[in-house]
Amino acid sequence: MVRRFTRRSLLSLAGMAAAAPIFEVKPLRGIDFILQNSPTAKKFLIETMPGGVALFDYNNDGLLDIFLVNGGRITEALHVPENFDRANPRYWNRLYRQNRDGSFRDVTQAAGLANVGNGNYGMGVAVGDYDNDGYPDLFVTSYGKNVLYHNNGDGTFTDVTAKAGVAGGGWSVSAGFFDYNNDGLLDLFVTRYMEWDADHNKICGGDWHTYCPPSVFPATTCLLYRNRGDGTFEDVSARAGFTAKKGRALGVAFADYDGDGFTDIFVSNDGMQQYLFHNNGDGSFNECALESGAALTSDGKGLSGMGTAFQDYDNDGRPDVIVTVLPRELYGLYHNDGAGAFTYQSLETGLGALTSGSSGWGVGLEDFDNDGWKDLFVAQSHVLDNVQQIDASLRYKELPLLALNHSGHFERADSGATTPIAARGAAFGDINNDGFMDVVLTTLGGPPMLLLNRGSGGHWLSIMLRGTRSNRDGYGARVSVNGGVRADQFLEIREPELP
């Protein structure tokens, strides 16, 4: 039997679907992880930041596994050289392998991931097959030194940081693998927040002690490592132009925003202008956010930039930028107008009305209802754990933000989460292979949260990229469907051109 619907009835059905929660909060069976940030009365700034999470199939069995970054033990007596007691299992990072029944098993120790060094307080994680052997590797950022784990393909990892030359130093936060020179090898970019250590920590505020704003501490530079192809990396930060541009970098995202075949970098800076590094194609980058229109708000103010996404939200084929910030600001949305120009569109897209009272961390643009438009999800929570005592209109713990994308306009939707949390990291993937995108969040002082997508009946397409001339997993490949990246009908895959 064929049923016919009028335009009015279709709109009504769409409204009914939107009212139902997109996700169901489900227990992560077999996961007993607690994110240990160890808050103290001394207000050490690193306490506010940990919580990276990765969803990746480390053993190539077709199921997504979960890697969780831990903080460490902090006491009020903390001094340089810092010891965060990371040898204690309570403060380990954790790898959980997914079983066929949807439960998880802790394989951290068996996989060789238990020892991260007592001087390293964990922050974030990046995944990429840097040696093109078919198994995803892990790079973990920290205050202290970073760690690169090579995936041996037999369920174990080896710490190859010293050999690879990517330990860095200082306070690293986010990182990402990408092929900046199109040689088929994944390179590595690392954001660093500021120059800080325990002996130079400061407490701000009057009657109420608070974590100090980033402007109190000196800015620093990001790191770029070129993959030599022999298991080692070369620090090309100075040659590429990054040491000339100090900032207070937290988030990073990659896209070829001008369509010249070379991947560019967007960096979200805290308490200042944002950075857009244009890839010149000769191994160097030019920071051009201000002249491109992606550095400030429409009235010329900086942002408390934290998380960032660099994707096409309006299906015009050009990657746009979203930046999460603190309350009293609006999450920044920069529309890619083409020809290297961006326009600040937070108010026009509805994002401003949804975010003026919230603090955002991990962020993703993903199509959660399979309608061909990428929706927005943000892990939310204020930086200050005592903010309610200072300002009764604000909250430390918040619900995550889910905003559905209706032809380029964002509208709040019910995420299914009902308990406010101090969320930090967010990872996106199809946990149960049902064709709908799920979310895993990390929470300061608490367990991770799984938001399992209930599904909406929309069509979906699963793609596994395999590079032939490019890197094996196709990082940097352009996938366009019906005019937008990862939309829905027509599929085109183009590998980056190699020299």
Short mmCIF file of N, CA, C and O in Angstrom, two decimals, residues 254-342:
data_model
loop_
_atom_site.label_atom_id
_atom_site.label_comp_id
_atom_site.label_asym_id
_atom_site.label_seq_id
_atom_site.Cartn_x
_atom_site.Cartn_y
_atom_site.Cartn_z
N PHE A 254 41.86 19.97 11.27
CA PHE A 254 42.54 20.01 9.97
C PHE A 254 41.53 19.96 8.83
O PHE A 254 40.55 19.21 8.89
N ALA A 255 41.77 20.73 7.79
CA ALA A 255 40.96 20.68 6.57
C ALA A 255 41.66 21.50 5.50
O ALA A 255 42.45 22.40 5.80
N ASP A 256 41.35 21.19 4.26
CA ASP A 256 41.85 21.99 3.13
C ASP A 256 40.77 23.03 2.82
O ASP A 256 39.89 22.81 2.00
N TYR A 257 40.84 24.18 3.48
CA TYR A 257 39.73 25.13 3.41
C TYR A 257 39.65 25.87 2.08
O TYR A 257 38.59 26.37 1.71
N ASP A 258 40.78 25.94 1.35
CA ASP A 258 40.76 26.69 0.09
C ASP A 258 40.87 25.80 -1.13
O ASP A 258 40.99 26.30 -2.26
N GLY A 259 40.84 24.48 -0.94
CA GLY A 259 40.79 23.57 -2.07
C GLY A 259 42.04 23.53 -2.92
O GLY A 259 41.96 23.18 -4.11
N ASP A 260 43.21 23.84 -2.32
CA ASP A 260 44.44 23.83 -3.12
C ASP A 260 45.18 22.49 -3.05
O ASP A 260 46.28 22.35 -3.60
N GLY A 261 44.59 21.50 -2.37
CA GLY A 261 45.20 20.18 -2.30
C GLY A 261 46.14 19.98 -1.13
O GLY A 261 46.72 18.90 -0.99
N PHE A 262 46.28 20.98 -0.26
CA PHE A 262 47.15 20.87 0.90
C PHE A 262 46.35 21.15 2.17
O PHE A 262 45.57 22.12 2.23
N THR A 263 46.55 20.31 3.18
CA THR A 263 45.77 20.39 4.41
C THR A 263 46.22 21.56 5.27
O THR A 263 47.41 21.73 5.54
N ASP A 264 45.26 22.36 5.73
CA ASP A 264 45.50 23.52 6.57
C ASP A 264 45.14 23.19 8.03
O ASP A 264 44.55 22.15 8.32
N ILE A 265 45.49 24.09 8.94
CA ILE A 265 45.34 23.84 10.37
C ILE A 265 44.60 25.00 11.02
O ILE A 265 44.98 26.16 10.85
N PHE A 266 43.56 24.67 11.80
CA PHE A 266 42.91 25.68 12.63
C PHE A 266 43.22 25.37 14.09
O PHE A 266 43.05 24.24 14.55
N VAL A 267 43.67 26.38 14.82
CA VAL A 267 44.03 26.24 16.23
C VAL A 267 43.17 27.17 17.06
O VAL A 267 43.11 28.38 16.79
N SER A 268 42.48 26.62 18.07
CA SER A 268 41.69 27.45 18.98
C SER A 268 42.56 27.89 20.14
O SER A 268 43.15 27.08 20.85
N ASN A 269 42.67 29.21 20.32
CA ASN A 269 43.46 29.82 21.37
C ASN A 269 42.56 30.35 22.48
O ASN A 269 41.48 30.88 22.21
N ASP A 270 43.03 30.25 23.71
CA ASP A 270 42.25 30.66 24.87
C ASP A 270 42.55 32.12 25.22
O ASP A 270 43.69 32.49 25.50
N GLY A 271 41.50 32.95 25.19
CA GLY A 271 41.63 34.32 25.62
C GLY A 271 42.33 35.24 24.65
O GLY A 271 42.93 36.24 25.06
N MET A 272 42.22 34.98 23.37
CA MET A 272 42.91 35.79 22.36
C MET A 272 42.33 35.46 20.98
O MET A 272 41.32 34.77 20.87
N GLN A 273 42.97 35.95 19.92
CA GLN A 273 42.51 35.62 18.58
C GLN A 273 42.81 34.16 18.26
O GLN A 273 43.72 33.55 18.81
N GLN A 274 42.03 33.62 17.33
CA GLN A 274 42.23 32.25 16.87
C GLN A 274 43.26 32.25 15.73
O GLN A 274 43.51 33.28 15.11
N TYR A 275 43.82 31.06 15.45
CA TYR A 275 44.85 30.95 14.42
C TYR A 275 44.38 30.03 13.29
O TYR A 275 43.89 28.92 13.54
N LEU A 276 44.59 30.48 12.08
CA LEU A 276 44.38 29.66 10.89
C LEU A 276 45.70 29.62 10.14
O LEU A 276 46.19 30.64 9.64
N PHE A 277 46.30 28.42 10.09
CA PHE A 277 47.58 28.26 9.43
C PHE A 277 47.36 27.72 8.02
O PHE A 277 46.96 26.56 7.85
N HIS A 278 47.59 28.56 7.04
CA HIS A 278 47.45 28.15 5.64
C HIS A 278 48.70 27.39 5.20
O HIS A 278 49.83 27.85 5.40
N ASN A 279 48.49 26.23 4.62
CA ASN A 279 49.58 25.40 4.11
C ASN A 279 50.00 25.93 2.75
O ASN A 279 49.22 25.92 1.78
N ASN A 280 51.23 26.41 2.67
CA ASN A 280 51.72 27.01 1.42
C ASN A 280 52.16 26.00 0.38
O ASN A 280 52.45 26.37 -0.75
N GLY A 281 52.20 24.71 0.77
CA GLY A 281 52.55 23.67 -0.19
C GLY A 281 54.05 23.48 -0.39
O GLY A 281 54.46 22.60 -1.14
N ASP A 282 54.86 24.29 0.31
CA ASP A 282 56.32 24.17 0.19
C ASP A 282 56.97 23.80 1.52
O ASP A 282 58.17 23.98 1.70
N GLY A 283 56.15 23.29 2.45
CA GLY A 283 56.66 22.93 3.77
C GLY A 283 56.47 24.02 4.81
O GLY A 283 56.78 23.81 5.98
N SER A 284 55.97 25.18 4.39
CA SER A 284 55.77 26.29 5.33
C SER A 284 54.28 26.61 5.46
O SER A 284 53.46 26.23 4.61
N PHE A 285 53.96 27.32 6.55
CA PHE A 285 52.58 27.72 6.82
C PHE A 285 52.56 29.23 7.09
O PHE A 285 53.51 29.80 7.64
N ASN A 286 51.44 29.85 6.74
CA ASN A 286 51.24 31.27 6.97
C ASN A 286 50.00 31.45 7.84
O ASN A 286 48.92 31.00 7.48
N GLU A 287 50.16 32.09 9.00
CA GLU A 287 49.01 32.32 9.87
C GLU A 287 48.21 33.50 9.32
O GLU A 287 48.69 34.62 9.23
N CYS A 288 46.93 33.22 8.99
CA CYS A 288 46.14 34.21 8.25
C CYS A 288 44.73 34.36 8.77
O CYS A 288 43.84 34.80 8.03
N ALA A 289 44.48 34.00 10.04
CA ALA A 289 43.11 34.04 10.55
C ALA A 289 42.53 35.45 10.53
O ALA A 289 41.35 35.65 10.21
N LEU A 290 43.33 36.45 10.88
CA LEU A 290 42.81 37.81 10.96
C LEU A 290 42.35 38.32 9.60
O LEU A 290 41.23 38.81 9.46
N GLU A 291 43.21 38.18 8.59
CA GLU A 291 42.81 38.66 7.26
C GLU A 291 41.75 37.78 6.61
O GLU A 291 41.01 38.23 5.73
N SER A 292 41.64 36.52 7.07
CA SER A 292 40.62 35.62 6.52
C SER A 292 39.26 35.79 7.19
O SER A 292 38.25 35.28 6.68
N GLY A 293 39.23 36.46 8.35
CA GLY A 293 37.96 36.66 9.05
C GLY A 293 37.63 35.59 10.07
O GLY A 293 36.49 35.52 10.53
N ALA A 294 38.62 34.75 10.43
CA ALA A 294 38.35 33.64 11.35
C ALA A 294 39.08 33.79 12.68
O ALA A 294 39.24 32.81 13.40
N ALA A 295 39.50 35.00 13.02
CA ALA A 295 40.29 35.20 14.24
C ALA A 295 39.49 35.73 15.41
O ALA A 295 39.77 35.39 16.56
N LEU A 296 38.48 36.57 15.14
CA LEU A 296 37.78 37.32 16.18
C LEU A 296 36.27 37.20 15.99
O LEU A 296 35.79 36.61 15.02
N THR A 297 35.52 37.78 16.93
CA THR A 297 34.08 37.86 16.78
C THR A 297 33.75 38.97 15.78
O THR A 297 34.62 39.71 15.33
N SER A 298 32.48 39.13 15.48
CA SER A 298 32.07 40.15 14.52
C SER A 298 32.34 41.56 15.04
O SER A 298 32.47 42.50 14.24
N ASP A 299 32.44 41.72 16.38
CA ASP A 299 32.75 43.04 16.93
C ASP A 299 34.21 43.15 17.37
O ASP A 299 34.57 44.00 18.18
N GLY A 300 35.06 42.27 16.84
CA GLY A 300 36.49 42.41 17.01
C GLY A 300 37.06 41.91 18.32
O GLY A 300 38.17 42.29 18.69
N LYS A 301 36.36 41.03 19.01
CA LYS A 301 36.85 40.50 20.28
C LYS A 301 37.47 39.12 20.10
O LYS A 301 37.07 38.37 19.22
N GLY A 302 38.43 38.81 20.97
CA GLY A 302 39.01 37.47 20.97
C GLY A 302 38.05 36.46 21.60
O GLY A 302 36.99 36.82 22.12
N LEU A 303 38.44 35.21 21.55
CA LEU A 303 37.61 34.14 22.09
C LEU A 303 38.39 33.34 23.14
O LEU A 303 39.61 33.23 23.05
N SER A 304 37.66 32.78 24.09
CA SER A 304 38.26 31.82 25.02
C SER A 304 38.21 30.45 24.36
O SER A 304 37.53 29.53 24.82
N GLY A 305 38.91 30.33 23.24
CA GLY A 305 38.81 29.14 22.41
C GLY A 305 39.28 27.88 23.11
O GLY A 305 40.37 27.84 23.67
N MET A 306 38.45 26.84 23.07
CA MET A 306 38.81 25.56 23.68
C MET A 306 38.74 24.45 22.63
O MET A 306 39.72 24.11 22.02
N GLY A 307 37.56 23.88 22.39
CA GLY A 307 37.45 22.85 21.36
C GLY A 307 37.18 23.46 19.99
O GLY A 307 36.71 24.59 19.88
N THR A 308 37.47 22.71 18.93
CA THR A 308 37.21 23.21 17.59
C THR A 308 36.89 22.08 16.62
O THR A 308 37.38 20.95 16.78
N ALA A 309 36.04 22.39 15.65
CA ALA A 309 35.71 21.48 14.56
C ALA A 309 35.88 22.25 13.26
O ALA A 309 35.58 23.44 13.18
N PHE A 310 36.37 21.56 12.23
CA PHE A 310 36.71 22.18 10.95
C PHE A 310 36.04 21.36 9.86
O PHE A 310 36.67 20.58 9.17
N GLN A 311 34.71 21.54 9.71
CA GLN A 311 33.93 20.73 8.79
C GLN A 311 32.84 21.57 8.13
O GLN A 311 32.52 22.67 8.60
N ASP A 312 32.26 21.01 7.10
CA ASP A 312 31.25 21.68 6.29
C ASP A 312 29.87 21.49 6.92
O ASP A 312 29.26 20.44 6.77
N TYR A 313 29.35 22.52 7.60
CA TYR A 313 28.06 22.36 8.28
C TYR A 313 26.87 22.65 7.36
O TYR A 313 25.74 22.20 7.63
N ASP A 314 27.07 23.42 6.28
CA ASP A 314 25.94 23.83 5.45
C ASP A 314 25.93 23.19 4.06
O ASP A 314 25.19 23.62 3.18
N ASN A 315 26.74 22.15 3.88
CA ASN A 315 26.72 21.36 2.65
C ASN A 315 26.98 22.16 1.38
O ASN A 315 26.41 21.89 0.32
N ASP A 316 27.87 23.16 1.50
CA ASP A 316 28.25 23.90 0.29
C ASP A 316 29.58 23.43 -0.25
O ASP A 316 30.13 24.01 -1.19
N GLY A 317 30.14 22.36 0.39
CA GLY A 317 31.39 21.78 -0.09
C GLY A 317 32.64 22.41 0.47
O GLY A 317 33.75 21.99 0.11
N ARG A 318 32.49 23.41 1.36
CA ARG A 318 33.65 24.09 1.93
C ARG A 318 33.66 23.91 3.45
O ARG A 318 32.64 24.14 4.10
N PRO A 319 34.80 23.52 4.04
CA PRO A 319 34.86 23.31 5.49
C PRO A 319 34.76 24.63 6.25
O PRO A 319 35.44 25.60 5.94
N ASP A 320 33.89 24.64 7.25
CA ASP A 320 33.68 25.78 8.12
C ASP A 320 34.32 25.49 9.48
O ASP A 320 34.82 24.39 9.73
N VAL A 321 34.29 26.47 10.39
CA VAL A 321 34.95 26.33 11.68
C VAL A 321 33.97 26.62 12.81
O VAL A 321 33.21 27.60 12.74
N ILE A 322 33.99 25.78 13.84
CA ILE A 322 33.26 26.04 15.08
C ILE A 322 34.26 26.01 16.23
O ILE A 322 35.12 25.13 16.28
N VAL A 323 34.13 26.97 17.15
CA VAL A 323 35.01 27.07 18.31
C VAL A 323 34.16 27.16 19.57
O VAL A 323 33.26 28.00 19.65
N THR A 324 34.41 26.30 20.55
CA THR A 324 33.69 26.37 21.81
C THR A 324 34.45 27.29 22.78
O THR A 324 35.67 27.39 22.75
N VAL A 325 33.67 27.96 23.66
CA VAL A 325 34.24 29.01 24.51
C VAL A 325 33.61 28.97 25.90
O VAL A 325 32.87 28.05 26.24
N LEU A 326 33.88 30.02 26.69
CA LEU A 326 33.33 30.16 28.04
C LEU A 326 32.01 30.92 28.03
O LEU A 326 31.67 31.57 27.03
N PRO A 327 31.27 30.90 29.16
CA PRO A 327 30.04 31.69 29.24
C PRO A 327 30.30 33.18 29.06
O PRO A 327 31.42 33.66 29.26
N ARG A 328 29.24 33.89 28.73
CA ARG A 328 29.26 35.31 28.41
C ARG A 328 29.87 35.56 27.03
O ARG A 328 29.96 36.70 26.59
N GLU A 329 30.30 34.51 26.38
CA GLU A 329 30.67 34.57 24.98
C GLU A 329 29.71 33.67 24.22
O GLU A 329 28.88 32.98 24.81
N LEU A 330 29.81 33.66 22.91
CA LEU A 330 29.04 32.75 22.06
C LEU A 330 30.01 31.79 21.40
O LEU A 330 31.11 32.19 21.00
N TYR A 331 29.61 30.52 21.27
CA TYR A 331 30.43 29.61 20.49
C TYR A 331 30.61 30.23 19.09
O TYR A 331 29.64 30.65 18.46
N GLY A 332 31.86 30.27 18.65
CA GLY A 332 32.14 30.92 17.38
C GLY A 332 31.87 30.01 16.20
O GLY A 332 32.31 28.86 16.18
N LEU A 333 31.16 30.50 15.21
CA LEU A 333 30.96 29.77 13.95
C LEU A 333 31.44 30.67 12.82
O LEU A 333 30.94 31.78 12.64
N TYR A 334 32.42 30.18 12.08
CA TYR A 334 32.98 30.93 10.96
C TYR A 334 32.62 30.21 9.66
O TYR A 334 33.10 29.10 9.40
N HIS A 335 31.78 30.87 8.88
CA HIS A 335 31.34 30.28 7.60
C HIS A 335 32.40 30.52 6.54
O HIS A 335 32.89 31.64 6.35
N ASN A 336 32.75 29.45 5.83
CA ASN A 336 33.72 29.53 4.75
C ASN A 336 33.01 30.06 3.50
O ASN A 336 32.18 29.38 2.90
N ASP A 337 33.33 31.29 3.14
CA ASP A 337 32.68 31.93 2.00
C ASP A 337 33.35 31.62 0.67
O ASP A 337 32.86 32.03 -0.38
N GLY A 338 34.47 30.91 0.71
CA GLY A 338 35.25 30.66 -0.49
C GLY A 338 36.28 31.76 -0.70
O GLY A 338 36.26 32.80 -0.04
N ALA A 339 37.22 31.50 -1.57
CA ALA A 339 38.28 32.47 -1.89
C ALA A 339 39.09 32.83 -0.65
O ALA A 339 39.63 33.94 -0.55
N GLY A 340 39.17 31.91 0.32
CA GLY A 340 39.99 32.12 1.51
C GLY A 340 39.38 33.01 2.56
O GLY A 340 40.06 33.41 3.51
N ALA A 341 38.07 33.32 2.46
CA ALA A 341 37.43 34.24 3.39
C ALA A 341 36.40 33.53 4.26
O ALA A 341 35.70 32.61 3.80
N PHE A 342 36.29 33.98 5.52
CA PHE A 342 35.31 33.46 6.46
C PHE A 342 34.47 34.60 7.01
O PHE A 342 34.94 35.74 7.12
#
